């Protein structure tokens, strides 16, 4: 995507386009002052601009209207006394009939909106109070859309999973000098941003671009119809985009197959996103534990803390030959540090109270953004942002998908492979909304109560495997799941008295459920241990069952395969790469 040359307002300073509306207590974006009723080149609108209503003078960068002079009285060209300074000063034009000072504008409800952008996770998390300034129809034409054949509503119930893709496409001013300037735009930086159903926490999964994986078949919308691009086995993850004309929908489907998480929307941008956004916020603070001089990324910084923007910011997130083991995994650590810092800067008062900076930030964001059709307008992005604005910065965690060096490459490895032993528990935690950070005290208390309930229910003897009787029904949506589970129980666990009940009545079920009678509790405990069932999966009836009666196990969509625990672990696997978004003490080594 070429992020150049769209969305500017013909040389008019953005600060002059924001006009205070006393009826709403908020600012409006007025793009065509000359078109206002009764307005001429020498006659300003009756509603003062931010330059005239600011408490300490003109808004940053404000200019006089074309054809007029600051302080000119309409029609006669005579100067009018300017705004008086000091505590007793009056705003020009703000004096009411009573002679009292106009009350301070109330904060608009719209300010409780996240600014949505693309390419990096910071675009997703620009929280707080930005929306009233940015999310207007003015930015609609800036947004590019790709129809990936999946058109989810902007706002959906349950957890939200946003696929954020940064491509290595060199389009845009000044980018052709970086490495492979002929790149078609691969998935160079990929994050899956998961927001919990209750919006209390979020986890961002960084997926290494050089991880060997399988890419599924992918239908893509092209001129003349839909083209099905065959999948690939055992290739780099970054080939899920660009290679063989694959679009973001192919990366979407690859991530779903890898993690078991259903992607809700995608956002994508090229190199310009980092350059423009970092400059729009006035620089992003980063920290280095040593001097860096990387001729390949063009990064040259000394040890310590620096505020970087533009080309330096792009160089920082691209460098890898001067940190750690010079791998893509070390570069991911830099990116996580940068994104966390950018989020903090975007949420700072210095950004949120500056109309010109907010305008520049929104313009840069939407100019750098490509999204799916489900969020392909400012109004749809606004709806989604409102839904996700509750996530607290301290409850956001960046984590890298666990991988190992590719054993097929020996010592000179260039790729990595998924560490399934660590990755699957991590994916299970994310699928079941288990936060990787500390959340609210009441949520911790609720978890403790659930743990106590589970401990009480599961206390008691376990039946021998040969005494367990159960019929398995398939409500998971996966073909053959019931038979797969029956075979696993018989061959791996010695639970021989099992049967395949076929498809569950009513089709798919959200959760796996084990139904049993009081006199089958010892059998239920045995099966819960073997399958890793959570306490809410155990449903005990009131009446006793016949000695030869079977328990009923109905597999739900949370069932991911025989032998894989249905319940998520309570703690993340040890030794995984992770960064807390509110940690200001991270320094690259």
Coordinates of C-alpha atoms in Angstrom, one line a residue:
X1 CA 0.0 0.0 0.0
X2 CA 1.3 3.4 -0.9
X3 CA 0.7 5.6 2.1
X4 CA 1.6 8.9 0.3
X5 CA -0.4 11.8 -0.9
X6 CA -3.9 11.2 0.5
X7 CA -6.2 13.1 2.8
X8 CA -4.5 16.5 3.1
X9 CA -6.7 19.6 3.0
X10 CA -5.0 21.8 0.3
X11 CA -2.6 23.7 2.5
X12 CA -5.0 24.7 5.2
X13 CA -3.6 24.2 8.6
X14 CA -5.5 21.4 10.5
X15 CA -5.7 23.5 13.6
X16 CA -7.9 26.0 11.8
X17 CA -10.3 23.3 10.7
X18 CA -11.5 22.5 14.3
X19 CA -14.4 24.7 15.4
X20 CA -15.8 24.7 19.0
X21 CA -19.5 24.1 19.2
X22 CA -21.0 25.5 22.4
X23 CA -24.1 23.4 22.0
X24 CA -22.2 20.1 22.3
X25 CA -19.2 21.3 24.4
X26 CA -17.0 19.7 21.8
X27 CA -15.0 20.5 18.6
X28 CA -16.2 19.9 15.1
X29 CA -14.2 19.4 11.9
X30 CA -15.1 22.1 9.4
X31 CA -13.5 21.3 6.1
X32 CA -15.0 24.1 4.0
X33 CA -15.2 27.4 5.8
X34 CA -16.0 29.3 2.6
X35 CA -19.1 27.2 2.2
X36 CA -20.6 28.1 5.5
X37 CA -23.8 30.2 5.4
X38 CA -23.0 33.8 5.4
X39 CA -19.3 33.4 5.4
X40 CA -17.0 35.2 3.0
X41 CA -13.3 35.6 2.6
X42 CA -13.4 38.7 4.9
X43 CA -16.1 37.5 7.2
X44 CA -15.3 34.6 9.6
X45 CA -17.9 32.1 10.8
X46 CA -19.8 33.2 13.9
X47 CA -18.4 30.1 15.7
X48 CA -14.9 30.8 16.8
X49 CA -12.1 28.4 15.8
X50 CA -9.8 26.7 18.4
X51 CA -7.3 29.6 17.7
X52 CA -9.9 32.0 19.1
X53 CA -11.2 30.0 22.0
X54 CA -7.9 28.7 23.4
X55 CA -7.3 29.8 26.9
X56 CA -3.7 30.9 26.3
X57 CA -4.0 32.2 22.7
X58 CA -4.0 30.7 19.2
X59 CA -3.9 27.0 18.7
X60 CA -0.4 25.7 17.6
X61 CA 0.1 26.5 14.0
X62 CA -3.1 28.5 13.6
X63 CA -3.2 30.8 10.6
X64 CA -5.5 33.8 9.6
X65 CA -8.3 32.9 7.2
X66 CA -7.5 33.7 3.5
X67 CA -8.2 37.3 2.7
X68 CA -8.4 38.5 6.3
X69 CA -6.1 39.6 9.1
X70 CA -6.0 38.4 12.7
X71 CA -8.2 40.6 14.8
X72 CA -9.9 42.3 11.8
X73 CA -13.5 43.5 12.3
X74 CA -15.8 42.2 9.6
X75 CA -16.4 44.7 6.9
X76 CA -14.3 47.7 7.8
X77 CA -10.8 46.4 8.2
X78 CA -10.3 48.2 11.5
X79 CA -8.2 46.4 14.1
X80 CA -10.0 45.0 17.1
X81 CA -8.2 44.6 20.4
X82 CA -6.7 41.2 20.7
X83 CA -7.2 38.7 23.5
X84 CA -5.9 39.9 26.9
X85 CA -3.4 37.7 28.7
X86 CA -3.5 36.7 32.3
X87 CA -6.1 35.2 34.6
X88 CA -8.5 38.1 34.0
X89 CA -8.3 37.9 30.2
X90 CA -11.4 37.2 28.0
X91 CA -11.5 35.0 25.0
X92 CA -12.3 36.9 21.8
X93 CA -15.9 36.5 21.0
X94 CA -16.6 34.4 24.1
X95 CA -18.3 37.0 26.3
X96 CA -22.0 36.2 26.9
X97 CA -24.8 38.7 27.4
X98 CA -24.4 38.3 31.2
X99 CA -20.7 39.4 31.0
X100 CA -19.6 36.1 32.5
X101 CA -16.9 33.9 31.1
X102 CA -18.1 31.0 29.0
X103 CA -17.9 27.8 30.9
X104 CA -15.2 25.3 30.0
X105 CA -16.4 22.8 27.5
X106 CA -17.4 19.4 28.9
X107 CA -15.6 16.4 27.6
X108 CA -17.5 14.7 24.9
X109 CA -18.6 11.1 25.3
X110 CA -17.0 10.5 22.0
X111 CA -13.6 11.0 23.6
X112 CA -14.0 7.6 25.1
X113 CA -12.9 6.1 21.8
X114 CA -9.7 4.3 20.8
X115 CA -7.9 5.7 17.7
X116 CA -7.6 2.8 15.3
X117 CA -4.8 2.5 12.8
X118 CA -2.8 -0.3 11.2
X119 CA 0.5 -2.0 10.9
X120 CA 1.6 -2.0 14.5
X121 CA -0.3 -2.8 17.7
X122 CA 0.0 0.8 18.8
X123 CA -2.6 1.6 16.1
X124 CA -5.0 -0.6 17.9
X125 CA -4.4 0.7 21.4
X126 CA -4.3 4.4 21.2
X127 CA -6.7 4.6 24.0
X128 CA -8.5 7.1 26.0
X129 CA -9.9 10.3 24.6
X130 CA -8.9 10.7 21.0
X131 CA -12.0 9.8 19.0
X132 CA -13.8 13.2 19.0
X133 CA -11.0 14.8 17.1
X134 CA -10.1 12.0 14.7
X135 CA -12.8 9.6 13.7
X136 CA -14.7 11.8 11.3
X137 CA -15.8 11.2 7.7
X138 CA -12.8 13.3 6.6
X139 CA -10.6 10.2 7.0
X140 CA -12.9 7.8 5.3
X141 CA -11.2 8.2 1.9
X142 CA -7.8 7.5 3.5
X143 CA -8.7 3.9 4.3
X144 CA -8.0 1.1 1.9
X145 CA -10.1 -2.1 2.1
X146 CA -9.5 -5.7 1.0
X147 CA -12.4 -8.2 0.7
X148 CA -11.0 -11.4 2.1
X149 CA -14.3 -13.3 1.8
X150 CA -15.1 -13.0 5.5
X151 CA -17.3 -10.0 6.4
X152 CA -17.7 -9.9 10.2
X153 CA -19.6 -7.1 11.9
X154 CA -17.5 -4.3 13.2
X155 CA -18.6 -5.2 16.8
X156 CA -19.2 -8.8 17.8
X157 CA -20.1 -10.4 21.1
X158 CA -17.4 -12.4 22.9
X159 CA -13.6 -12.1 22.5
X160 CA -12.1 -10.0 19.7
X161 CA -9.0 -11.0 17.7
X162 CA -7.4 -8.4 15.5
X163 CA -4.7 -9.5 13.1
X164 CA -2.2 -6.7 12.7
X165 CA 0.2 -7.1 9.8
X166 CA 3.2 -4.9 9.0
X167 CA 4.5 -5.7 5.4
X168 CA 8.0 -5.3 4.0
X169 CA 6.6 -3.6 0.9
X170 CA 8.9 -0.7 0.0
X171 CA 6.2 1.6 -1.5
X172 CA 6.1 5.2 -0.4
X173 CA 8.6 8.0 -0.3
X174 CA 12.1 7.1 0.8
X175 CA 11.5 3.4 1.3
X176 CA 13.1 1.9 -1.8
X177 CA 16.6 1.9 -0.2
X178 CA 15.7 -0.6 2.4
X179 CA 16.8 -4.1 1.5
X180 CA 14.7 -5.9 -1.1
X181 CA 13.0 -2.9 -2.8
X182 CA 11.2 -5.3 -5.1
X183 CA 9.3 -7.1 -2.3
X184 CA 5.7 -7.9 -3.1
X185 CA 4.9 -7.3 0.6
X186 CA 5.3 -10.3 2.9
X187 CA 4.0 -10.6 6.4
X188 CA 7.1 -9.2 7.9
X189 CA 5.7 -8.3 11.3
X190 CA 2.5 -10.1 12.5
X191 CA 0.6 -9.7 15.8
X192 CA -2.6 -11.3 16.8
X193 CA -4.2 -8.9 19.3
X194 CA -6.7 -10.7 21.5
X195 CA -9.1 -8.8 23.7
X196 CA -11.0 -10.8 26.4
X197 CA -14.8 -11.1 26.3
X198 CA -15.2 -8.9 29.4
X199 CA -12.6 -6.3 27.9
X200 CA -10.6 -6.5 31.1
X201 CA -7.3 -7.6 29.5
X202 CA -5.6 -8.1 26.2
X203 CA -2.8 -10.4 24.9
X204 CA -0.7 -9.6 21.7
X205 CA 0.8 -12.7 20.2
X206 CA 3.9 -11.9 18.0
X207 CA 4.3 -14.5 15.3
X208 CA 7.9 -14.9 14.0
X209 CA 8.1 -14.4 10.3
X210 CA 10.7 -17.2 9.8
X211 CA 8.6 -19.8 11.6
X212 CA 8.1 -22.9 9.4
X213 CA 4.4 -23.7 9.1
X214 CA 1.7 -24.9 6.8
X215 CA -0.3 -22.3 4.8
X216 CA -3.9 -23.5 3.9
X217 CA -5.7 -23.1 0.6
X218 CA -6.8 -19.5 0.2
X219 CA -9.7 -18.1 -1.9
X220 CA -8.8 -14.5 -3.0
X221 CA -11.1 -11.9 -4.6
X222 CA -9.5 -10.8 -7.9
X223 CA -10.7 -9.1 -11.1
X224 CA -13.0 -11.4 -12.9
X225 CA -13.9 -13.5 -9.8
X226 CA -12.4 -15.6 -7.0
X227 CA -9.1 -17.4 -7.4
X228 CA -8.3 -20.3 -5.1
X229 CA -4.5 -20.2 -4.3
X230 CA -3.2 -23.7 -3.2
X231 CA -1.7 -24.0 0.2
X232 CA 2.0 -24.7 1.0
X233 CA 3.5 -27.2 3.4
X234 CA 6.6 -26.5 5.5
X235 CA 7.3 -22.9 4.4
X236 CA 8.1 -19.6 6.2
X237 CA 5.1 -17.9 7.8
X238 CA 5.8 -14.7 6.0
X239 CA 4.9 -16.3 2.7
X240 CA 1.2 -16.3 3.8
X241 CA 1.1 -12.8 2.3
X242 CA 2.3 -11.6 -1.1
X243 CA 3.7 -14.9 -2.2
X244 CA 1.7 -16.5 -5.1
X245 CA -0.6 -13.4 -5.0
X246 CA -1.8 -14.2 -1.5
X247 CA -3.8 -11.4 0.2
X248 CA -4.3 -10.7 4.0
X249 CA -7.1 -13.3 4.0
X250 CA -4.4 -16.0 3.5
X251 CA -2.5 -14.8 6.6
X252 CA -5.8 -14.6 8.4
X253 CA -6.5 -18.3 7.6
X254 CA -2.9 -19.3 8.5
X255 CA -3.1 -17.7 11.9
X256 CA -6.5 -19.4 12.6
X257 CA -5.0 -22.8 11.8
X258 CA -1.9 -22.1 13.9
X259 CA -3.6 -20.8 17.0
X260 CA -7.1 -22.2 17.0
X261 CA -8.4 -18.6 17.5
X262 CA -11.0 -17.1 15.2
X263 CA -9.8 -13.8 13.6
X264 CA -12.4 -11.0 13.8
X265 CA -10.7 -8.3 11.7
X266 CA -7.3 -7.5 10.1
X267 CA -5.3 -4.2 9.9
X268 CA -2.2 -3.8 7.6
X269 CA 0.3 -1.1 6.8
X270 CA 3.7 -0.7 5.3
X271 CA 6.9 1.1 6.4
X272 CA 5.3 4.6 6.3
X273 CA 3.1 3.7 9.3
X274 CA 6.0 3.6 11.8
X275 CA 7.6 6.8 10.3
X276 CA 4.5 8.9 10.2
X277 CA 2.9 7.9 13.5
X278 CA 6.1 8.2 15.5
X279 CA 6.6 11.7 14.1
X280 CA 2.9 12.6 14.6
X281 CA 3.2 12.0 18.4
X282 CA 6.5 13.9 18.6
X283 CA 8.8 11.0 19.0
X284 CA 8.8 7.7 20.9
X285 CA 11.2 6.9 23.8
X286 CA 13.3 3.8 23.5
X287 CA 16.2 2.4 25.6
X288 CA 19.4 0.7 24.6
X289 CA 21.7 -1.2 26.9
X290 CA 24.6 -0.7 24.5
X291 CA 25.6 1.3 21.4
X292 CA 24.1 0.2 18.1
X293 CA 25.5 0.9 14.7
X294 CA 23.6 -1.3 12.1
X295 CA 24.4 -0.3 8.5
X296 CA 21.7 -2.6 7.2
X297 CA 18.8 -0.9 9.0
X298 CA 20.6 2.5 9.1
X299 CA 20.3 2.6 12.9
X300 CA 23.0 4.4 14.8
X301 CA 22.2 5.2 18.5
X302 CA 24.3 5.4 21.6
X303 CA 23.6 3.5 24.8
X304 CA 20.8 5.0 26.9
X305 CA 17.4 6.5 26.3
X306 CA 16.4 8.3 23.1
X307 CA 13.3 9.9 21.6
X308 CA 13.1 8.7 18.0
X309 CA 10.8 9.3 15.1
X310 CA 10.6 9.0 11.3
X311 CA 13.5 7.2 9.7
X312 CA 15.1 6.5 13.1
X313 CA 11.9 4.9 14.4
X314 CA 11.7 2.7 11.3
X315 CA 15.3 1.7 11.6
X316 CA 14.8 0.8 15.3
X317 CA 11.9 -1.7 14.6
X318 CA 13.8 -3.2 11.6
X319 CA 17.3 -3.7 13.2
X320 CA 18.4 -7.1 14.3
X321 CA 22.1 -7.4 13.4
X322 CA 23.3 -5.4 16.5
X323 CA 21.2 -6.9 19.2
X324 CA 21.0 -10.3 20.9
X325 CA 21.8 -13.1 18.5
X326 CA 20.9 -11.1 15.5
X327 CA 17.7 -13.0 14.8
X328 CA 14.2 -12.1 14.0
X329 CA 13.3 -13.1 17.6
X330 CA 15.6 -10.3 18.9
X331 CA 14.0 -7.9 16.5
X332 CA 10.6 -8.8 17.9
X333 CA 11.8 -7.7 21.4
X334 CA 12.7 -4.3 20.0
X335 CA 9.3 -4.0 18.3
X336 CA 7.5 -4.9 21.5
X337 CA 9.4 -2.3 23.4
X338 CA 8.7 0.3 20.7
X339 CA 5.0 -0.5 20.5
X340 CA 4.6 -0.4 24.3
X341 CA 6.3 3.0 24.4
X342 CA 4.2 4.4 21.5
X343 CA 1.0 3.3 23.2
X344 CA 2.1 5.2 26.4
X345 CA 3.0 8.3 24.3
X346 CA -0.3 8.2 22.4
X347 CA -2.3 8.0 25.7
X348 CA -0.3 10.8 27.3
X349 CA -1.8 14.2 28.0
X350 CA 0.7 15.8 25.7
X351 CA -0.9 14.1 22.8
X352 CA -4.6 14.0 23.8
X353 CA -4.8 17.8 24.5
X354 CA -3.2 18.9 21.3
X355 CA -5.7 19.3 18.4
X356 CA -3.1 19.7 15.7
X357 CA -1.1 16.7 16.9
X358 CA -4.3 14.6 17.1
X359 CA -5.2 15.6 13.5
X360 CA -1.7 14.7 12.2
X361 CA -1.9 11.4 14.1
X362 CA -5.3 10.5 12.7
X363 CA -4.3 11.5 9.2
X364 CA -1.1 9.5 9.4
X365 CA -2.9 6.5 10.8
X366 CA -5.7 6.3 8.2
X367 CA -3.3 7.1 5.4
X368 CA -1.2 4.0 6.4
X369 CA -4.2 1.7 6.9
X370 CA -5.6 -1.3 5.0
X371 CA -8.5 -3.2 6.6
X372 CA -11.1 -5.8 5.9
X373 CA -14.5 -4.7 4.7
X374 CA -16.1 -5.3 8.1
X375 CA -14.3 -2.2 9.5
X376 CA -13.8 -0.4 6.2
X377 CA -15.1 3.0 7.3
X378 CA -14.5 5.5 10.1
X379 CA -17.9 4.9 11.6
X380 CA -17.3 1.1 11.7
X381 CA -13.8 1.7 13.2
X382 CA -15.4 4.0 15.8
X383 CA -17.9 1.4 16.8
X384 CA -15.2 -1.2 17.3
X385 CA -13.0 1.3 19.2
X386 CA -15.8 2.1 21.6
X387 CA -16.2 -1.6 22.4
X388 CA -12.5 -2.1 23.1
X389 CA -11.7 1.2 24.9
X390 CA -12.1 -0.4 28.3
X391 CA -8.8 -2.3 28.1
X392 CA -6.4 -0.9 30.7
X393 CA -2.8 -0.4 29.6
X394 CA -1.5 -2.4 32.7
X395 CA -3.5 -5.4 31.6
X396 CA -2.0 -5.6 28.1
X397 CA 0.8 -8.2 27.5
X398 CA 3.0 -8.8 24.4
X399 CA 4.2 -12.3 24.1
X400 CA 6.2 -14.1 21.4
X401 CA 4.8 -17.5 20.1
X402 CA 7.3 -20.1 21.5
X403 CA 9.6 -21.5 18.9
X404 CA 12.8 -23.6 18.6
X405 CA 15.7 -23.5 16.1
X406 CA 14.8 -25.6 13.1
X407 CA 16.6 -28.9 13.7
X408 CA 16.6 -29.6 9.9
X409 CA 19.1 -26.8 9.4
X410 CA 21.8 -27.8 11.9
X411 CA 24.0 -25.1 13.4
X412 CA 23.4 -22.6 10.6
X413 CA 19.7 -22.2 11.2
X414 CA 17.8 -19.4 9.5
X415 CA 14.3 -20.6 10.4
X416 CA 12.5 -21.7 13.5
X417 CA 9.7 -24.3 14.3
X418 CA 6.8 -24.1 16.7
X419 CA 7.5 -25.4 20.2
X420 CA 4.2 -27.2 20.6
X421 CA 4.8 -28.1 24.3
X422 CA 4.8 -24.4 25.2
X423 CA 2.7 -23.0 22.4
X424 CA -0.4 -25.0 22.9
X425 CA -0.9 -24.1 26.6
X426 CA -0.3 -20.5 25.7
X427 CA -2.9 -20.6 22.9
X428 CA -5.3 -22.4 25.3
X429 CA -4.9 -19.5 27.8
X430 CA -5.7 -16.9 25.1
X431 CA -8.6 -18.9 23.7
X432 CA -10.2 -19.1 27.2
X433 CA -9.4 -15.4 28.1
X434 CA -6.9 -16.2 30.8
X435 CA -5.0 -13.0 31.4
X436 CA -1.2 -13.0 31.4
X437 CA -1.2 -10.0 33.7
X438 CA -2.7 -9.1 37.1
X439 CA -6.3 -7.9 36.7
X440 CA -8.9 -6.4 39.0
X441 CA -9.1 -7.6 42.6
X442 CA -12.7 -8.8 42.2
X443 CA -11.7 -10.9 39.2
X444 CA -8.9 -12.5 41.2
X445 CA -11.4 -13.2 44.0
X446 CA -13.9 -14.8 41.5
X447 CA -11.1 -17.0 40.2
X448 CA -10.2 -18.1 43.8
X449 CA -13.8 -19.0 44.4
X450 CA -14.0 -21.0 41.2
X451 CA -10.8 -22.8 42.2
X452 CA -12.2 -23.6 45.6
X453 CA -15.4 -25.0 44.0
X454 CA -13.4 -27.1 41.7
X455 CA -11.2 -28.4 44.5
X456 CA -14.3 -29.4 46.5
X457 CA -16.0 -31.1 43.5
X458 CA -12.9 -33.0 42.5
X459 CA -12.1 -34.2 46.0
X460 CA -12.7 -37.9 46.5
X461 CA -11.7 -41.2 45.0
X462 CA -11.1 -41.9 41.3
X463 CA -12.6 -44.9 39.6
X464 CA -10.3 -47.4 37.9
X465 CA -10.2 -46.8 34.1
X466 CA -11.8 -50.2 33.5
X467 CA -14.9 -49.1 35.6
X468 CA -15.5 -45.8 33.7
X469 CA -18.5 -45.9 31.4
X470 CA -19.1 -43.0 29.0
X471 CA -20.8 -42.2 25.7
X472 CA -19.2 -39.4 23.7
X473 CA -21.2 -37.0 21.5
X474 CA -19.6 -34.6 19.0
X475 CA -20.7 -30.9 19.3
X476 CA -17.3 -29.5 18.5
X477 CA -17.8 -28.9 14.8
X478 CA -14.8 -31.0 14.0
X479 CA -15.6 -34.1 11.9
X480 CA -14.7 -37.3 13.7
X481 CA -13.9 -35.7 17.1
X482 CA -16.1 -38.2 19.0
X483 CA -14.5 -41.3 17.4
X484 CA -11.0 -39.7 17.9
X485 CA -11.7 -39.3 21.6
X486 CA -13.1 -42.8 22.0
X487 CA -10.0 -44.3 20.4
X488 CA -7.7 -42.2 22.6
X489 CA -9.6 -43.2 25.8
X490 CA -9.4 -46.9 24.9
X491 CA -5.8 -47.0 23.6
X492 CA -4.1 -44.4 25.8
X493 CA -6.1 -44.3 29.0
X494 CA -7.5 -47.9 29.3
X495 CA -11.1 -46.6 29.5
X496 CA -12.5 -49.4 27.4
X497 CA -16.2 -49.0 28.2
X498 CA -16.7 -46.1 25.9
X499 CA -19.1 -45.5 22.9
X500 CA -19.5 -43.1 20.1
X501 CA -22.8 -41.3 20.4
X502 CA -22.5 -39.5 17.1
X503 CA -23.4 -35.8 16.6
X504 CA -24.8 -34.0 19.6
X505 CA -28.4 -33.0 19.5
X506 CA -28.8 -29.4 18.3
X507 CA -25.4 -29.2 16.5
X508 CA -22.4 -27.2 17.8
X509 CA -21.9 -26.6 21.5
X510 CA -19.8 -23.8 22.9
X511 CA -18.4 -25.8 25.8
X512 CA -17.5 -29.4 26.6
X513 CA -19.9 -30.9 29.2
X514 CA -19.7 -34.1 31.2
X515 CA -23.1 -35.2 32.7
X516 CA -23.1 -37.8 35.5
X517 CA -25.1 -39.0 38.5
X518 CA -24.0 -38.8 42.2
X519 CA -23.0 -42.5 42.3
X520 CA -20.8 -41.9 39.1
X521 CA -18.7 -39.1 40.7
X522 CA -15.6 -41.3 41.0
X523 CA -15.8 -42.0 37.3
X524 CA -16.3 -38.3 36.5
X525 CA -13.2 -37.4 38.5
X526 CA -11.2 -40.0 36.6
X527 CA -12.4 -38.7 33.2
X528 CA -11.9 -35.0 34.3
X529 CA -8.3 -35.7 35.2
X530 CA -7.6 -37.5 32.0
X531 CA -9.2 -34.8 29.8
X532 CA -8.3 -31.8 31.7
X533 CA -12.0 -30.7 32.1
X534 CA -12.7 -27.4 33.9
X535 CA -15.1 -27.4 36.9
X536 CA -17.9 -25.8 34.9
X537 CA -17.8 -28.7 32.5
X538 CA -19.0 -31.1 35.2
X539 CA -22.7 -31.3 35.6
X540 CA -24.0 -33.6 38.4
X541 CA -27.7 -34.7 38.4
X542 CA -29.8 -35.2 41.5
X543 CA -30.9 -38.8 41.0
X544 CA -28.7 -41.9 41.1
X545 CA -28.0 -43.9 37.9
X546 CA -28.2 -47.6 37.3
X547 CA -25.0 -49.5 37.9
X548 CA -24.4 -50.0 34.2
X549 CA -25.5 -46.6 33.0
X550 CA -23.1 -44.4 31.0
X551 CA -22.1 -40.9 31.7
X552 CA -22.6 -38.4 28.8
X553 CA -19.6 -36.5 27.4
X554 CA -20.5 -33.8 24.8
X555 CA -17.6 -32.2 23.1
X556 CA -17.8 -28.5 22.5
X557 CA -15.9 -26.0 20.4
X558 CA -13.4 -25.7 23.2
X559 CA -12.3 -29.2 22.4
X560 CA -9.0 -29.0 20.4
X561 CA -8.1 -32.7 20.1
X562 CA -7.8 -35.9 22.0
X563 CA -5.1 -35.6 24.7
X564 CA -5.2 -31.8 24.7
X565 CA -6.6 -30.5 28.0
X566 CA -9.9 -28.7 27.6
X567 CA -9.2 -26.3 30.5
X568 CA -6.5 -23.7 30.1
X569 CA -3.5 -23.7 32.4
X570 CA -3.6 -21.0 35.2
X571 CA -0.1 -19.8 34.4
X572 CA 1.8 -19.1 31.2
X573 CA 4.6 -21.5 30.2
X574 CA 7.9 -20.5 31.7
X575 CA 10.7 -18.9 29.7
X576 CA 8.4 -17.4 27.0
X577 CA 9.3 -13.9 25.6
X578 CA 6.9 -11.4 27.1
X579 CA 6.6 -7.6 27.6
X580 CA 4.1 -5.7 29.7
X581 CA 2.8 -2.6 27.9
X582 CA 3.2 -0.3 30.9
X583 CA 6.8 -1.4 31.7
X584 CA 9.0 1.7 31.1
X585 CA 12.3 0.0 32.2
X586 CA 12.9 -2.2 29.1
X587 CA 16.3 -1.7 27.4
X588 CA 17.5 -3.6 24.3
X589 CA 20.6 -5.6 24.8

